mmCIF file of N, CA and C in Angstrom:
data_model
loop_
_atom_site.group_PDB
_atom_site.id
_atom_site.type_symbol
_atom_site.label_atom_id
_atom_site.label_comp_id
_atom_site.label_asym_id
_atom_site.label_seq_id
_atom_site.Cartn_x
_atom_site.Cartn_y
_atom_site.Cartn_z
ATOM 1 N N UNK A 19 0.814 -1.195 0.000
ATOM 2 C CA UNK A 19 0.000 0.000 0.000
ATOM 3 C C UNK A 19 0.861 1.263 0.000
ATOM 4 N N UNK A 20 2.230 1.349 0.815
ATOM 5 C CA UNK A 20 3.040 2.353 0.989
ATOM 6 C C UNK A 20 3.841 1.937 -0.344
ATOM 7 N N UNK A 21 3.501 1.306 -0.875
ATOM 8 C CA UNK A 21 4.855 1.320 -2.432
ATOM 9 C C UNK A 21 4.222 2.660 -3.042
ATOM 10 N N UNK A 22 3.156 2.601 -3.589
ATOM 11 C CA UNK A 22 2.796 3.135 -4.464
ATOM 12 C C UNK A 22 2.523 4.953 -3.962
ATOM 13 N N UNK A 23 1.944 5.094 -2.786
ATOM 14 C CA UNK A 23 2.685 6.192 -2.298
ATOM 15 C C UNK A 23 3.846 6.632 -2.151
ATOM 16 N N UNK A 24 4.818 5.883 -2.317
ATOM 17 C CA UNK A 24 6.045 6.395 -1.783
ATOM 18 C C UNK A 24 6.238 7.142 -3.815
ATOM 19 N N UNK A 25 5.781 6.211 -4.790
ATOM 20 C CA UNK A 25 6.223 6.394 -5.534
ATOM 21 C C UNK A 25 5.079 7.917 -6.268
ATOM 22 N N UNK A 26 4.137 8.381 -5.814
ATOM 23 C CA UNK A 26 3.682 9.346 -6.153
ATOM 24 C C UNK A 26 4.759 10.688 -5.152
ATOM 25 N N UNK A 27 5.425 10.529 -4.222
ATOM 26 C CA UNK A 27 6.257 11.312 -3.399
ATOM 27 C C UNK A 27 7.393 11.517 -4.244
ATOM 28 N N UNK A 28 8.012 10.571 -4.903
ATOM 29 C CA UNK A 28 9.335 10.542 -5.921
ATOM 30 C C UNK A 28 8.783 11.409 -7.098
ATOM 31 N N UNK A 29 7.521 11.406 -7.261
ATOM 32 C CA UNK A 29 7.349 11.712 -8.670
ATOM 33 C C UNK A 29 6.798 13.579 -8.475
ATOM 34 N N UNK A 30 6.306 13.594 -7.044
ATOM 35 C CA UNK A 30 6.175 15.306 -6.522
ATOM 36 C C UNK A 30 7.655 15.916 -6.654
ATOM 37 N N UNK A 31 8.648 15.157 -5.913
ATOM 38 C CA UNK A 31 9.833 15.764 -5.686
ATOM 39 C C UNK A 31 10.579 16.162 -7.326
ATOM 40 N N UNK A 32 10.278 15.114 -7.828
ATOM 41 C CA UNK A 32 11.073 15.315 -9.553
ATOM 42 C C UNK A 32 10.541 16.653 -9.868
ATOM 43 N N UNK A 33 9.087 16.831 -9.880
ATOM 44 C CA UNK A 33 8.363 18.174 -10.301
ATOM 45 C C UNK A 33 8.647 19.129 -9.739
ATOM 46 N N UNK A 34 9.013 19.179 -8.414
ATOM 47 C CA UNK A 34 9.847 20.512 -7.059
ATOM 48 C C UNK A 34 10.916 20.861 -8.201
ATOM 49 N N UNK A 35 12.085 19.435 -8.614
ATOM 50 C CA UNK A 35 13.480 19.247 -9.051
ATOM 51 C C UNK A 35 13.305 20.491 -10.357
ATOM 52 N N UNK A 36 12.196 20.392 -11.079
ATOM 53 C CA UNK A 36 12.140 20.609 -12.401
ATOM 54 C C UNK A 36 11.535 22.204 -12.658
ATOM 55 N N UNK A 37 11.069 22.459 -11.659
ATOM 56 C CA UNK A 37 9.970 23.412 -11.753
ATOM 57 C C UNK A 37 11.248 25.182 -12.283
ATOM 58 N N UNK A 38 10.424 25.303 -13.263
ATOM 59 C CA UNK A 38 11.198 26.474 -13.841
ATOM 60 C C UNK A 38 11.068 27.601 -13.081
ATOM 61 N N UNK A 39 9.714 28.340 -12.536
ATOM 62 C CA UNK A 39 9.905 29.390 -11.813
ATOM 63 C C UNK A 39 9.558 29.022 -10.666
ATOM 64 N N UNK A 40 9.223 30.347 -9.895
ATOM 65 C CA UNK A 40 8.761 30.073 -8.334
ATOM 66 C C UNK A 40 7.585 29.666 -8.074
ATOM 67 N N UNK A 41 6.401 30.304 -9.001
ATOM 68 C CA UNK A 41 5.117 29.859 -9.050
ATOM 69 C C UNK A 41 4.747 27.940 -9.424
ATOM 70 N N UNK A 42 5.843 27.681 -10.484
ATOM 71 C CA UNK A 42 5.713 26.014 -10.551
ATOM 72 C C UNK A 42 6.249 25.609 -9.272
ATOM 73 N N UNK A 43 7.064 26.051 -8.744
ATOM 74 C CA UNK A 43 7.982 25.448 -7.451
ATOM 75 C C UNK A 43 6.929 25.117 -6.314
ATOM 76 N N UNK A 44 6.165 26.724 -6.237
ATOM 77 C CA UNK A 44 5.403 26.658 -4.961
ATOM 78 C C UNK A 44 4.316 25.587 -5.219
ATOM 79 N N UNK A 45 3.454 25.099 -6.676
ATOM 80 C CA UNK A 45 2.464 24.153 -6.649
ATOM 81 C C UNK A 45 3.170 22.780 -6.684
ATOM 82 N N UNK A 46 4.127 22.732 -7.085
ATOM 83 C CA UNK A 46 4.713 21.191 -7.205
ATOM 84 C C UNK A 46 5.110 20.715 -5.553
ATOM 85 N N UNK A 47 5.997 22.288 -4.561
ATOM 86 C CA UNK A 47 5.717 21.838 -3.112
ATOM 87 C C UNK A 47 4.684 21.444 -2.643
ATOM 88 N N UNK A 48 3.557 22.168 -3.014
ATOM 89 C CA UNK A 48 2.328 21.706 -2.167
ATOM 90 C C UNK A 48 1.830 20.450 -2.349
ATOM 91 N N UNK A 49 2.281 19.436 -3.828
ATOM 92 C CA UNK A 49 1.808 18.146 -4.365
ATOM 93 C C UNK A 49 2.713 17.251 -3.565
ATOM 94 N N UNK A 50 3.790 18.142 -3.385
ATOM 95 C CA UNK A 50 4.992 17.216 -2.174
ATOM 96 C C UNK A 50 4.564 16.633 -0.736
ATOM 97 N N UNK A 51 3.919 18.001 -0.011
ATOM 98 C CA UNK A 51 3.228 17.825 0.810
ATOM 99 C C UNK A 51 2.465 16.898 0.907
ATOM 100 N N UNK A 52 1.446 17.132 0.370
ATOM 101 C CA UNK A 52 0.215 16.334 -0.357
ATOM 102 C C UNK A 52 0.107 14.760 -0.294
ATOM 103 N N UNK A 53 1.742 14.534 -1.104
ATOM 104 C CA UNK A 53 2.015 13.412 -1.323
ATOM 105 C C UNK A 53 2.633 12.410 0.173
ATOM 106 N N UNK A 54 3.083 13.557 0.870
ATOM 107 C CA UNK A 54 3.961 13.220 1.873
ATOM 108 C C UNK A 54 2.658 12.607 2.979
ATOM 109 N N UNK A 55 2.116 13.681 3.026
ATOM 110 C CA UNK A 55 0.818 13.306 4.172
ATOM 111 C C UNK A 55 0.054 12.005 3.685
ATOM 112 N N UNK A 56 -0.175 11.857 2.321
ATOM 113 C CA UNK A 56 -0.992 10.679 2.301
ATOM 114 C C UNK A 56 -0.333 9.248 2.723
ATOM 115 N N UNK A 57 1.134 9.497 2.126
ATOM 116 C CA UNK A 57 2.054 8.207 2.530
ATOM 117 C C UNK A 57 1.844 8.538 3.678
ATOM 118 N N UNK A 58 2.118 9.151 4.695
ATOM 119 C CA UNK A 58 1.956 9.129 6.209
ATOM 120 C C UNK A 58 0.642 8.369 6.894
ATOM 121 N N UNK A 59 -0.381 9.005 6.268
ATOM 122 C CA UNK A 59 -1.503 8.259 6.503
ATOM 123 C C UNK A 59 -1.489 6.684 6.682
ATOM 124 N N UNK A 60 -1.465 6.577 4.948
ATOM 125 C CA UNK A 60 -0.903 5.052 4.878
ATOM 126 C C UNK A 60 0.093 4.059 5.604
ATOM 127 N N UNK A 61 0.613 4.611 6.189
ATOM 128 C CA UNK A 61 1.575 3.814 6.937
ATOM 129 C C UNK A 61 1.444 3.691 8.020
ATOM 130 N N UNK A 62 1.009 4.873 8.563
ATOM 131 C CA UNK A 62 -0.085 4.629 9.730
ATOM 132 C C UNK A 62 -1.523 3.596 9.687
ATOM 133 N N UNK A 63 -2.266 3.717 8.754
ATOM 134 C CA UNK A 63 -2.875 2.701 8.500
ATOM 135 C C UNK A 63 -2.389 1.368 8.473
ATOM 136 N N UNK A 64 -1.116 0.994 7.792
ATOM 137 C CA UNK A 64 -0.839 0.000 7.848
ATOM 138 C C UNK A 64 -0.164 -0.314 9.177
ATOM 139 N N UNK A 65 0.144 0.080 9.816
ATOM 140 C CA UNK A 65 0.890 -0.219 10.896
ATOM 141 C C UNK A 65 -0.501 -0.697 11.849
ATOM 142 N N UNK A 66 -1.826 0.000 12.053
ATOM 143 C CA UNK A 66 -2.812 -0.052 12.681
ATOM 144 C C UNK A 66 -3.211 -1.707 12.580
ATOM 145 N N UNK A 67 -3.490 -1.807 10.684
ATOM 146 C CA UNK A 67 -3.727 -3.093 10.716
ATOM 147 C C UNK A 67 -3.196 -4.241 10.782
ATOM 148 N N UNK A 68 -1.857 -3.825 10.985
ATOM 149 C CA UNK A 68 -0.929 -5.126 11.363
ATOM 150 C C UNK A 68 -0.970 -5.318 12.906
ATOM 151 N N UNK A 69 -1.601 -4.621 13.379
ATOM 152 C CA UNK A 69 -2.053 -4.429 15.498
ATOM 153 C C UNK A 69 -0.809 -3.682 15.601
ATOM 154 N N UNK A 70 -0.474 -2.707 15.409
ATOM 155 C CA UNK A 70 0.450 -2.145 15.971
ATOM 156 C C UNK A 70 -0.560 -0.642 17.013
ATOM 157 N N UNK A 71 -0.262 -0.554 18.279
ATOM 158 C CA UNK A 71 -1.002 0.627 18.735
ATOM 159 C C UNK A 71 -0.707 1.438 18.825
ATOM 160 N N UNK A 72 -1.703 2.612 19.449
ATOM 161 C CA UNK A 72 -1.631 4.049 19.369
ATOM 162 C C UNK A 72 0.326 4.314 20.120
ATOM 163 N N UNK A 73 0.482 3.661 21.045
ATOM 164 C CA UNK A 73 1.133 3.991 21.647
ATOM 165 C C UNK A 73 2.744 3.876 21.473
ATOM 166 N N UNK A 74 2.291 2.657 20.050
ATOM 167 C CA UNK A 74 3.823 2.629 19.433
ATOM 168 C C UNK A 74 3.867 4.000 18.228
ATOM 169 N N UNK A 75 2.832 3.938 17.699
ATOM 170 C CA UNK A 75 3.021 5.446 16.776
ATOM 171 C C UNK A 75 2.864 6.692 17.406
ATOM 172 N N UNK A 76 2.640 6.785 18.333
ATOM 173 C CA UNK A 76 2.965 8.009 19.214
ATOM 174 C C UNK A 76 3.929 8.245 19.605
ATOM 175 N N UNK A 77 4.936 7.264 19.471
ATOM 176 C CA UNK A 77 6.664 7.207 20.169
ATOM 177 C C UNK A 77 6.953 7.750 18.758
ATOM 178 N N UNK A 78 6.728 7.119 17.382
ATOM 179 C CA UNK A 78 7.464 7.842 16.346
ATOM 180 C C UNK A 78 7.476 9.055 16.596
ATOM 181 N N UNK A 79 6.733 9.549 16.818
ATOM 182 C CA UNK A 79 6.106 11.169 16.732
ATOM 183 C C UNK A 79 6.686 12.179 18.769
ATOM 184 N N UNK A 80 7.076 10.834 19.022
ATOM 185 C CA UNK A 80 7.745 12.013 20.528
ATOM 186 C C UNK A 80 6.594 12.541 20.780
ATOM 187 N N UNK A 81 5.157 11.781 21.055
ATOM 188 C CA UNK A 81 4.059 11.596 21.803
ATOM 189 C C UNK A 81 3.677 10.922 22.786
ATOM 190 N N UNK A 82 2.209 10.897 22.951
ATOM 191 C CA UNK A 82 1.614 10.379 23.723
ATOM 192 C C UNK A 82 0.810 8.868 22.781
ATOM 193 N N UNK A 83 -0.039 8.110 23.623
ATOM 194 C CA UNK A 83 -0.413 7.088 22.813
ATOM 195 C C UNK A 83 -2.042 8.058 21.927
ATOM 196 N N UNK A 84 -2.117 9.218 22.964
ATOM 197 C CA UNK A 84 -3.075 10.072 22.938
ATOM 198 C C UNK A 84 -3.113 11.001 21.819
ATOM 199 N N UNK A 85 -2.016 11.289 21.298
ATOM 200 C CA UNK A 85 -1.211 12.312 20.684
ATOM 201 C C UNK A 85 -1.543 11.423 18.886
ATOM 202 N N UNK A 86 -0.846 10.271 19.127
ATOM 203 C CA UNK A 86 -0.917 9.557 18.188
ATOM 204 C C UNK A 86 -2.779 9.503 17.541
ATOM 205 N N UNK A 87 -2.978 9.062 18.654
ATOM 206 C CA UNK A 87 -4.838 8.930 17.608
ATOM 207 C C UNK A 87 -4.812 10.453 17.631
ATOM 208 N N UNK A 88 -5.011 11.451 18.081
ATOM 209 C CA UNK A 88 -5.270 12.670 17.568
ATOM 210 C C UNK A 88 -4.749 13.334 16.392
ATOM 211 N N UNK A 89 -3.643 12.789 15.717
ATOM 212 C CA UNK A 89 -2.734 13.091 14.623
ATOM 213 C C UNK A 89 -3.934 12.241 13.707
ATOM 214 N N UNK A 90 -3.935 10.840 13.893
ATOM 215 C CA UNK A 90 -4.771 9.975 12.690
ATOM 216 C C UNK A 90 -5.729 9.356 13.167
ATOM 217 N N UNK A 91 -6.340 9.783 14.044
ATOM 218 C CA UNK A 91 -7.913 8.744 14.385
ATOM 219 C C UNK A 91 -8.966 9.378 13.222
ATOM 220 N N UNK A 92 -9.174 10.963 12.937
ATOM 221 C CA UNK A 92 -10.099 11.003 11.585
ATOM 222 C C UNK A 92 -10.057 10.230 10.401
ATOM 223 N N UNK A 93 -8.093 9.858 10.211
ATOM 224 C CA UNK A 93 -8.188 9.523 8.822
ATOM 225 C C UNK A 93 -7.959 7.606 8.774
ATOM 226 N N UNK A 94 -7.975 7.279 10.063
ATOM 227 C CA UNK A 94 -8.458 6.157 10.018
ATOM 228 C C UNK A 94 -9.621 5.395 10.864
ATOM 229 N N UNK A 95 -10.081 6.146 10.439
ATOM 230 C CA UNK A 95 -11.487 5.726 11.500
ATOM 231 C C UNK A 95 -12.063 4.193 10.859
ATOM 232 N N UNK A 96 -12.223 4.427 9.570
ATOM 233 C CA UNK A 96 -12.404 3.008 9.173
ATOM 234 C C UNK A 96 -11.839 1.662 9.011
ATOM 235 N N UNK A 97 -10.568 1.540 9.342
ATOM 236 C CA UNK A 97 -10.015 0.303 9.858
ATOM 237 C C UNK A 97 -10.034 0.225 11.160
ATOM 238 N N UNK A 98 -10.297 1.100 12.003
ATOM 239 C CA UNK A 98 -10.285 1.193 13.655
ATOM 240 C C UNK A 98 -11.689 0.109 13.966
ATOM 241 N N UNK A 99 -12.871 -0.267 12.694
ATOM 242 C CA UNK A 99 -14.318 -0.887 13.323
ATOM 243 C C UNK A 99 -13.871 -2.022 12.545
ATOM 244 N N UNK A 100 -12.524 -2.440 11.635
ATOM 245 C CA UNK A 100 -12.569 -3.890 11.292
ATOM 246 C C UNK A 100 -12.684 -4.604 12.328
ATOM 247 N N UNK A 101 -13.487 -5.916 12.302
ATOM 248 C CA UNK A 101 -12.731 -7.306 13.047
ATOM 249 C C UNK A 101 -11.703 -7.628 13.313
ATOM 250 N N UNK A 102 -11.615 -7.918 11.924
ATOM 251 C CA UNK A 102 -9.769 -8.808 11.767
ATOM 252 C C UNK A 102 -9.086 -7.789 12.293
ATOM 253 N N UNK A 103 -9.127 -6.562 12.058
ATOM 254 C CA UNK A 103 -7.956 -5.994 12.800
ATOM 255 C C UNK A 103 -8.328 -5.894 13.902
ATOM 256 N N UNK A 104 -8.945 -5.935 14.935
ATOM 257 C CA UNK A 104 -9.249 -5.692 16.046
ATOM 258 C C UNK A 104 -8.404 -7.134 16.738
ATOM 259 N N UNK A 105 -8.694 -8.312 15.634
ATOM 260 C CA UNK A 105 -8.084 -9.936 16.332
ATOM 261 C C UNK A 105 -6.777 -9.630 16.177
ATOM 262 N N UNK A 106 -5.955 -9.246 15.205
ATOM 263 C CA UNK A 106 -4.666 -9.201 15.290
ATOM 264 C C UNK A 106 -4.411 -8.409 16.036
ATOM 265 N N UNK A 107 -4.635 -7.247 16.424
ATOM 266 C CA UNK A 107 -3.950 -6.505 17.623
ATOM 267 C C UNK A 107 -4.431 -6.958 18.713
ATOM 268 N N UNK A 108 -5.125 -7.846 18.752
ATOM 269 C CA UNK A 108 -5.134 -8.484 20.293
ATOM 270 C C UNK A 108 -4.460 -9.693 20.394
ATOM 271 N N UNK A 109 -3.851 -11.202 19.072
ATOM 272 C CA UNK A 109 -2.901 -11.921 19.327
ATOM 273 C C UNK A 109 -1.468 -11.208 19.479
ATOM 274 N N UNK A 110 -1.356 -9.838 18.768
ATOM 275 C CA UNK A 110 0.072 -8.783 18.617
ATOM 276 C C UNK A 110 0.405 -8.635 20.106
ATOM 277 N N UNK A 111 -0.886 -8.115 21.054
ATOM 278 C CA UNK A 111 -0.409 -8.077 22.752
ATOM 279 C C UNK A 111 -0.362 -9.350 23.401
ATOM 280 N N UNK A 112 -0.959 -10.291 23.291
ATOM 281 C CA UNK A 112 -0.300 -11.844 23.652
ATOM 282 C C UNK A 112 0.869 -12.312 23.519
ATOM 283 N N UNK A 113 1.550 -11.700 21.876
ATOM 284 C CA UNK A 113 2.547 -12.330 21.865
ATOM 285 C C UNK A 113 4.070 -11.621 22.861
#
């Protein structure tokens, strides 16, 4: 899921690389951004559904476990009501 984001991020930065004036510069940054936050998302997502918790992605971030869902509980609200993920992050704290 993070491949293919990562590879819309390579392809913002080429356009930053390329951009002739300041006005292309400043829209190709903002697609950087753009691009950057969604991979973020995603990886956060994926980390969610592999049972990883709030409290380990809140350490990336030099948070709280609190801190962490407040950064991405809107933008993953919908893997937060799967099943299956709910079972794997509960064999993830067993193990």
């Amino acid at each position: 899921m993070t491949a293919g984001r990562s590879e819309e991020v390579r392809q913002a930065l080429d356009a930053l690389a390329a951009a002739g004036d300041p006005l292309d510069a400043l829209a190709a940054a903002r697609r950087v951004r753009e691009a950057a936050e969604a991979l973020e998302i995603a990886a956060a997502a994926e980390v969610r559904r592999e049972g990883g918790t709030w409290t380990e992605i809140g350490a990336v971030y030099d948070t709280s476990k609190q801190g962490g869902q407040q950064r991405f509980r809107h933008a993953l609200a919908s893997t937060e009501d799967d099943p299956e993920v709910a079972r794997r992050r509960r064999r993830r704290r067993r193990a």
